Short mmCIF file of C-alpha atoms and ligand atoms in Angstrom, two decimals:
data_model
loop_
_atom_site.label_atom_id
_atom_site.label_comp_id
_atom_site.label_asym_id
_atom_site.label_seq_id
_atom_site.Cartn_x
_atom_site.Cartn_y
_atom_site.Cartn_z
CA UNK T 1 -2.81 8.14 22.70
CA UNK T 2 -5.71 8.98 20.40
CA UNK T 3 -4.73 7.59 17.03
CA UNK T 4 -7.10 8.18 14.00
CA UNK T 5 -6.81 5.55 11.23
CA UNK T 6 -8.20 7.12 7.99
CA UNK T 7 -9.13 4.05 5.88
CA UNK T 8 -9.20 2.41 9.24
CA UNK T 9 -12.12 -0.27 7.76
CA UNK T 10 -9.60 -1.30 4.96
CA UNK T 11 -7.24 -4.28 4.67
CA UNK T 12 -4.41 -2.41 6.26
CA UNK T 13 -6.50 -0.09 8.36
CA UNK T 14 -8.57 -2.65 10.22
CA UNK T 15 -5.52 -4.44 11.20
CA UNK T 16 -3.74 -1.22 12.27
CA UNK T 17 -6.64 -0.10 14.41
CA UNK T 18 -6.74 -3.64 16.07
CA UNK T 19 -2.87 -3.40 16.79
CA UNK T 20 -3.21 -0.01 18.42
CA UNK T 21 -6.20 -0.76 20.31
CA UNK T 22 -4.41 -3.96 21.74
CA UNK T 23 -1.45 -1.96 22.67
CA UNK T 24 -3.51 0.20 24.80
CA UNK T 25 -4.10 3.31 22.42
CA UNK T 26 -7.36 4.79 21.47
CA UNK T 27 -7.48 3.66 18.05
CA UNK T 28 -10.35 5.26 16.08
CA UNK T 29 -11.36 3.92 12.53
CA UNK T 30 -12.34 6.79 10.14
CA UNK T 31 -14.02 5.99 6.81
CA UNK T 32 -16.93 6.90 4.75
CA UNK T 33 -18.97 4.23 6.74
CA UNK T 34 -17.93 5.56 10.18
CA UNK T 35 -18.99 8.93 9.15
CA UNK T 36 -15.64 10.44 7.93
CA UNK T 37 -14.90 11.44 4.47
CA UNK T 38 -11.65 13.16 3.44
CA UNK T 39 -12.98 14.16 0.25
CA UNK T 40 -16.17 16.17 1.38
CA UNK T 41 -14.58 16.84 4.97
CA UNK T 42 -17.53 15.24 6.67
CA UNK T 43 -16.87 14.26 10.30
CA UNK T 44 -13.21 15.33 9.99
CA UNK T 45 -13.07 18.05 12.69
CA UNK T 46 -14.97 15.94 14.93
CA UNK T 47 -12.79 13.05 14.59
CA UNK T 48 -9.37 14.90 14.87
CA UNK T 49 -10.47 16.64 17.97
CA UNK T 50 -8.00 15.39 20.77
CA UNK T 51 -6.20 13.26 18.30
CA UNK T 52 -2.23 12.81 18.80
CA UNK T 53 -1.62 10.94 15.56
CA UNK T 54 -3.30 10.25 12.13
CA UNK T 55 -2.49 7.29 10.10
CA UNK T 56 -3.57 7.54 6.62
CA UNK T 57 -4.03 4.09 5.09
CA UNK T 58 -6.92 5.14 2.72
CA UNK T 59 -6.98 4.42 -1.03
CA UNK T 60 -8.59 5.95 -4.07
CA UNK T 61 -11.90 4.07 -5.19
CA UNK T 62 -10.46 4.29 -8.83
CA UNK T 63 -6.99 3.72 -9.95
CA UNK T 64 -7.58 5.60 -13.41
CA UNK T 65 -5.12 8.85 -13.33
CA UNK T 66 -7.24 11.70 -13.07
CA UNK T 67 -9.71 10.24 -10.60
CA UNK T 68 -6.61 8.73 -8.37
CA UNK T 69 -4.74 12.20 -8.53
CA UNK T 70 -8.01 13.94 -7.67
CA UNK T 71 -8.57 11.56 -4.67
CA UNK T 72 -5.27 11.68 -3.22
CA UNK T 73 -4.84 15.59 -3.80
CA UNK T 74 -8.10 16.36 -2.07
CA UNK T 75 -8.08 13.84 0.63
CA UNK T 76 -4.64 14.68 1.77
CA UNK T 77 -5.06 18.52 1.44
CA UNK T 78 -8.15 18.49 3.69
CA UNK T 79 -6.50 15.95 5.93
CA UNK T 80 -3.24 17.99 6.73
CA UNK T 81 -5.29 21.18 6.86
CA UNK T 82 -7.56 19.67 9.51
CA UNK T 83 -4.62 18.16 11.39
CA UNK T 84 -2.87 21.54 11.74
CA UNK T 85 -6.01 23.12 13.10
CA UNK T 86 -6.32 20.35 15.60
CA UNK T 87 -2.65 20.40 16.69
CA UNK T 88 -1.88 16.88 15.54
CA UNK T 89 1.84 15.95 16.14
CA UNK T 90 2.47 13.33 13.63
CA UNK T 91 0.89 12.10 10.34
CA UNK T 92 1.70 8.62 9.18
CA UNK T 93 1.00 7.40 5.75
CA UNK T 94 1.39 4.20 3.48
CA UNK T 95 2.72 4.50 0.35
CA UNK T 96 4.50 2.17 -2.41
CA UNK T 97 8.28 1.17 -2.89
CA UNK T 98 9.29 2.60 -6.22
CA UNK T 99 6.71 5.61 -6.38
CA UNK T 100 8.95 8.14 -7.45
CA UNK T 101 9.93 6.03 -10.34
CA UNK T 102 6.73 4.28 -11.34
CA UNK T 103 4.99 8.06 -11.08
CA UNK T 104 6.69 8.84 -14.51
CA UNK T 105 4.54 6.85 -16.50
CA UNK T 106 1.92 5.49 -14.19
CA UNK T 107 -1.40 7.61 -13.34
CA UNK T 108 -1.93 5.77 -9.88
CA UNK T 109 1.65 6.19 -9.00
CA UNK T 110 1.64 9.77 -9.95
CA UNK T 111 -1.32 10.06 -7.58
CA UNK T 112 0.96 8.62 -4.78
CA UNK T 113 3.72 10.99 -5.42
CA UNK T 114 1.34 13.89 -5.02
CA UNK T 115 0.21 12.50 -1.75
CA UNK T 116 3.69 12.22 -0.53
CA UNK T 117 4.68 15.58 -1.72
CA UNK T 118 1.64 17.25 -0.09
CA UNK T 119 2.57 15.43 3.04
CA UNK T 120 6.24 16.63 3.05
CA UNK T 121 5.06 20.15 2.23
CA UNK T 122 2.52 20.28 4.91
CA UNK T 123 4.40 21.21 7.86
CA UNK T 124 2.92 18.39 10.11
CA UNK T 125 5.74 15.99 11.25
CA UNK T 126 5.43 12.92 9.12
CA UNK T 127 6.41 9.34 8.50
CA UNK T 128 5.96 7.66 4.97
CA UNK T 129 6.06 3.96 5.10
CA UNK T 130 7.01 2.58 1.77
CA UNK T 131 5.83 -0.94 1.45
CA UNK T 132 6.15 -3.52 -1.54
CA UNK T 133 3.32 -5.48 -2.90
CA UNK T 134 1.04 -7.19 -0.56
CA UNK T 135 0.98 -11.14 -0.75
CA UNK T 136 -2.87 -10.31 -0.91
CA UNK T 137 -2.43 -8.03 -4.09
CA UNK T 138 -0.59 -10.49 -6.13
CA UNK T 139 -3.84 -11.94 -7.81
CA UNK T 140 -4.75 -8.36 -8.43
CA UNK T 141 -1.33 -7.93 -10.34
CA UNK T 142 -2.04 -10.94 -12.27
CA UNK T 143 -5.55 -10.01 -13.09
CA UNK T 144 -4.66 -6.53 -14.17
CA UNK T 145 -1.98 -8.17 -16.59
CA UNK T 146 -4.36 -10.60 -18.18
CA UNK T 147 -5.90 -10.33 -21.78
CA UNK T 148 -7.83 -13.43 -22.69
CA UNK T 149 -6.04 -16.48 -21.21
CA UNK T 150 -2.46 -14.74 -21.22
CA UNK T 151 -0.98 -13.17 -18.42
CA UNK T 152 1.83 -10.65 -19.84
CA UNK T 153 4.40 -9.79 -16.99
CA UNK T 154 8.07 -8.61 -17.06
CA UNK T 155 10.92 -10.71 -15.78
CA UNK T 156 11.71 -8.21 -12.83
CA UNK T 157 12.44 -8.71 -9.11
CA UNK T 158 9.75 -8.46 -6.73
CA UNK T 159 9.88 -8.90 -2.86
CA UNK T 160 6.29 -8.87 -1.71
CA UNK T 161 5.19 -8.79 2.02
CA UNK T 162 2.20 -9.91 4.12
CA UNK T 163 -0.28 -7.26 4.78
CA UNK T 164 -0.43 -8.31 8.39
CA UNK T 165 3.38 -7.26 8.57
CA UNK T 166 2.65 -4.01 6.79
CA UNK T 167 -0.16 -3.11 9.22
CA UNK T 168 2.54 -3.99 12.19
CA UNK T 169 5.12 -1.55 10.73
CA UNK T 170 2.56 1.04 10.04
CA UNK T 171 1.27 0.85 13.97
CA UNK T 172 5.07 1.01 14.91
CA UNK T 173 5.35 4.19 13.14
CA UNK T 174 2.44 5.54 14.59
CA UNK T 175 3.76 5.47 18.26
CA UNK T 176 7.24 6.20 17.28
CA UNK T 177 8.79 9.75 16.63
CA UNK T 178 8.23 11.08 13.21
CA UNK T 179 10.88 10.22 10.61
CA UNK T 180 10.09 13.39 8.50
CA UNK T 181 11.07 11.11 5.80
CA UNK T 182 10.53 7.74 4.32
CA UNK T 183 11.06 4.20 5.71
CA UNK T 184 11.16 0.89 3.35
CA UNK T 185 9.45 -2.22 4.31
CA UNK T 186 9.59 -5.59 2.41
CA UNK T 187 9.12 -9.25 2.71
CA UNK T 188 11.94 -11.77 3.28
CA UNK T 189 12.16 -13.16 -0.11
CA UNK T 190 12.77 -12.11 -3.54
CA UNK T 191 11.06 -13.59 -6.58
CA UNK T 192 11.06 -12.91 -10.32
CA UNK T 193 7.46 -11.47 -10.95
CA UNK T 194 6.81 -13.52 -14.05
CA UNK T 195 7.87 -16.83 -12.34
CA UNK T 196 5.70 -16.04 -8.96
CA UNK T 197 2.80 -15.46 -11.14
CA UNK T 198 3.30 -18.76 -13.09
CA UNK T 199 3.91 -20.86 -9.62
CA UNK T 200 0.55 -19.10 -8.09
CA UNK T 201 -1.51 -19.82 -11.18
CA UNK T 202 -0.05 -23.59 -11.43
CA UNK T 203 -1.01 -23.97 -7.65
CA UNK T 204 -4.47 -22.83 -8.07
CA UNK T 205 -4.86 -24.83 -11.29
CA UNK T 206 -5.79 -21.54 -13.15
CA UNK T 207 -5.63 -22.33 -16.98
CA UNK T 208 -3.89 -18.92 -17.69
CA UNK T 209 -0.40 -18.93 -19.03
CA UNK T 210 2.15 -16.38 -18.13
CA UNK T 211 4.06 -14.71 -21.11
CA UNK T 212 7.32 -13.17 -20.05
CA UNK T 213 7.70 -9.83 -21.66
CA UNK T 214 10.30 -7.36 -20.68
CA UNK T 215 7.94 -4.43 -22.26
CA UNK T 216 4.92 -5.61 -20.15
CA UNK T 217 3.47 -2.77 -18.09
CA UNK T 218 2.92 -2.50 -14.62
CA UNK T 219 -0.22 -0.15 -14.04
CA UNK T 220 0.93 1.95 -16.92
CA UNK T 221 4.66 1.66 -16.18
CA UNK T 222 7.67 0.11 -17.72
CA UNK T 223 9.69 -1.57 -15.01
CA UNK T 224 13.59 -2.00 -14.40
CA UNK T 225 14.71 -5.07 -12.57
CA UNK T 226 14.90 -3.28 -9.30
CA UNK T 227 11.71 -0.90 -9.56
CA UNK T 228 9.60 -2.97 -7.08
CA UNK T 229 12.59 -3.88 -4.71
CA UNK T 230 13.07 -2.04 -1.41
CA UNK T 231 16.23 0.30 -0.94
CA UNK T 232 19.28 -0.54 1.11
CA UNK T 233 18.41 -0.36 4.80
CA UNK T 234 14.75 -1.52 4.51
CA UNK T 235 13.06 -3.28 7.23
CA UNK T 236 12.45 -6.84 6.12
CA UNK T 237 9.49 -8.69 7.78
CA UNK T 238 9.48 -12.46 8.68
CA UNK T 239 6.42 -14.12 7.08
CA UNK T 240 7.47 -16.20 3.85
CA UNK T 241 5.21 -16.38 1.01
CA UNK T 242 4.53 -20.02 1.24
CA UNK T 243 3.62 -19.70 4.70
CA UNK T 244 1.11 -16.96 4.04
CA UNK T 245 -0.33 -19.19 1.49
CA UNK T 246 -0.66 -21.97 4.03
CA UNK T 247 -2.37 -19.99 6.58
CA UNK T 248 -4.65 -18.44 3.84
CA UNK T 249 -5.78 -21.77 2.65
CA UNK T 250 -6.40 -22.70 6.36
CA UNK T 251 -8.09 -19.99 8.19
CA UNK T 252 -8.46 -20.48 11.83
N1 LIG N 1 -1.81 -3.13 -2.41
C1 LIG N 1 -0.45 -3.19 -2.35
O1 LIG N 1 0.30 -3.98 -2.64
C2 LIG N 1 -0.04 -1.84 -1.60
C3 LIG N 1 1.45 -2.03 -1.46
C4 LIG N 1 2.12 -0.73 -0.84
C5 LIG N 1 1.32 0.27 -0.21
N2 LIG N 1 -0.05 0.13 -0.58
C6 LIG N 1 -1.33 1.39 -0.12
O2 LIG N 1 -1.60 0.87 1.02
C7 LIG N 1 -2.77 1.77 1.29
C8 LIG N 1 -4.10 0.95 1.77
O3 LIG N 1 -4.34 0.03 0.93
P1 LIG N 1 -5.64 -1.08 1.30
O4 LIG N 1 -5.29 -2.27 0.31
O5 LIG N 1 -5.71 -1.35 2.70
O6 LIG N 1 -6.91 -0.19 1.08
P2 LIG N 1 -8.44 -0.80 1.13
O7 LIG N 1 -8.61 -2.19 1.66
O8 LIG N 1 -8.83 -0.51 -0.33
O9 LIG N 1 -9.08 0.25 1.95
C9 LIG N 1 -9.26 1.70 1.52
C10 LIG N 1 -9.74 2.62 2.63
O10 LIG N 1 -10.05 3.79 2.50
C11 LIG N 1 -11.13 4.36 2.94
N3 LIG N 1 -11.46 5.32 1.88
C12 LIG N 1 -11.97 5.63 0.77
N4 LIG N 1 -12.31 6.65 0.39
C13 LIG N 1 -12.18 7.38 1.63
C14 LIG N 1 -12.55 8.79 2.04
N5 LIG N 1 -13.16 9.76 1.18
N6 LIG N 1 -12.38 9.25 3.20
C15 LIG N 1 -12.00 8.39 4.04
N7 LIG N 1 -11.45 6.99 3.84
C16 LIG N 1 -11.84 6.62 2.79
C17 LIG N 1 -12.21 3.00 2.57
O11 LIG N 1 -13.38 3.02 3.10
P3 LIG N 1 -14.65 2.44 2.49
O12 LIG N 1 -14.36 1.04 2.61
O13 LIG N 1 -15.62 2.89 3.46
O14 LIG N 1 -14.55 2.98 1.28
C18 LIG N 1 -11.12 1.83 3.17
O15 LIG N 1 -11.25 1.91 4.60
C19 LIG N 1 -3.04 2.43 -0.18
O16 LIG N 1 -2.96 3.96 -0.08
C20 LIG N 1 -1.93 1.94 -1.03
O17 LIG N 1 -1.56 2.93 -2.00
C21 LIG N 1 -0.92 -0.69 -1.16
#
């Protein structure tokens, strides 16, 4: 199959293209630096010619509310219109566990919600993969919660996942029939967000201190204990956080 991966040069997208190519598909990386821009529409008609499936793992360059909403509204609108014109049979997108709940207060998640709603209303058969936070993103969560030397995080559950396992789930979704719905994927272990951050900083001998604060915001949103955890029936991946850390510290 010809499978076009929008955001195919990013963290998840580059791994998805590699997996699809290794499985014998024509996996095509599409991103601004390969000449495809879903905001301007440049290169979209050409790259979708003959495509069976489109995987969208792009991301907004800005997480600020207006910019992120504008990105996902314009990008997804242009994409599904071009898919309809090209006769694409399946649209696969990557979004985040808890998006609906987080979207009430968080601008970035309001943008992801817009993306999901446009896909569901598009008429193109679709699958939305809802993943929990990537192991690679935990540093980003800590940095976003830092003021000076203090990291304020809520004592809530988190069940993060290796990006390689997310990429494998997205690639599998691309070659399976459309769900016309959402499937959750998460890592094998549940942690408490503040405790995980404390352990990560200690391991790195990072001098910042983590203050446990139930009112701390996560990308602008208050968290309940289970906001970041997957629903019943989620697919759980195998890579444990400590094993991922070992591999990340000792690249082959
Ligand atoms: N971080 C997490 O923990 C997490 C958890 C669950 C789900 N997700 C979702 O996973 C998705 C992918 O995340 P990621 O970390 O792999 O992203 P990433 O590494 O930042 O990659 C983003 C990709 O989007 C491309 N892109 C940006 N603007 C574009 C445009 N106008 N047209 C076409 N492509 C464009 C980028 O291309 P250039 O590099 O050329 O700009 C890049 O290839 C996101 O939608 C995010 O919401 C993330």
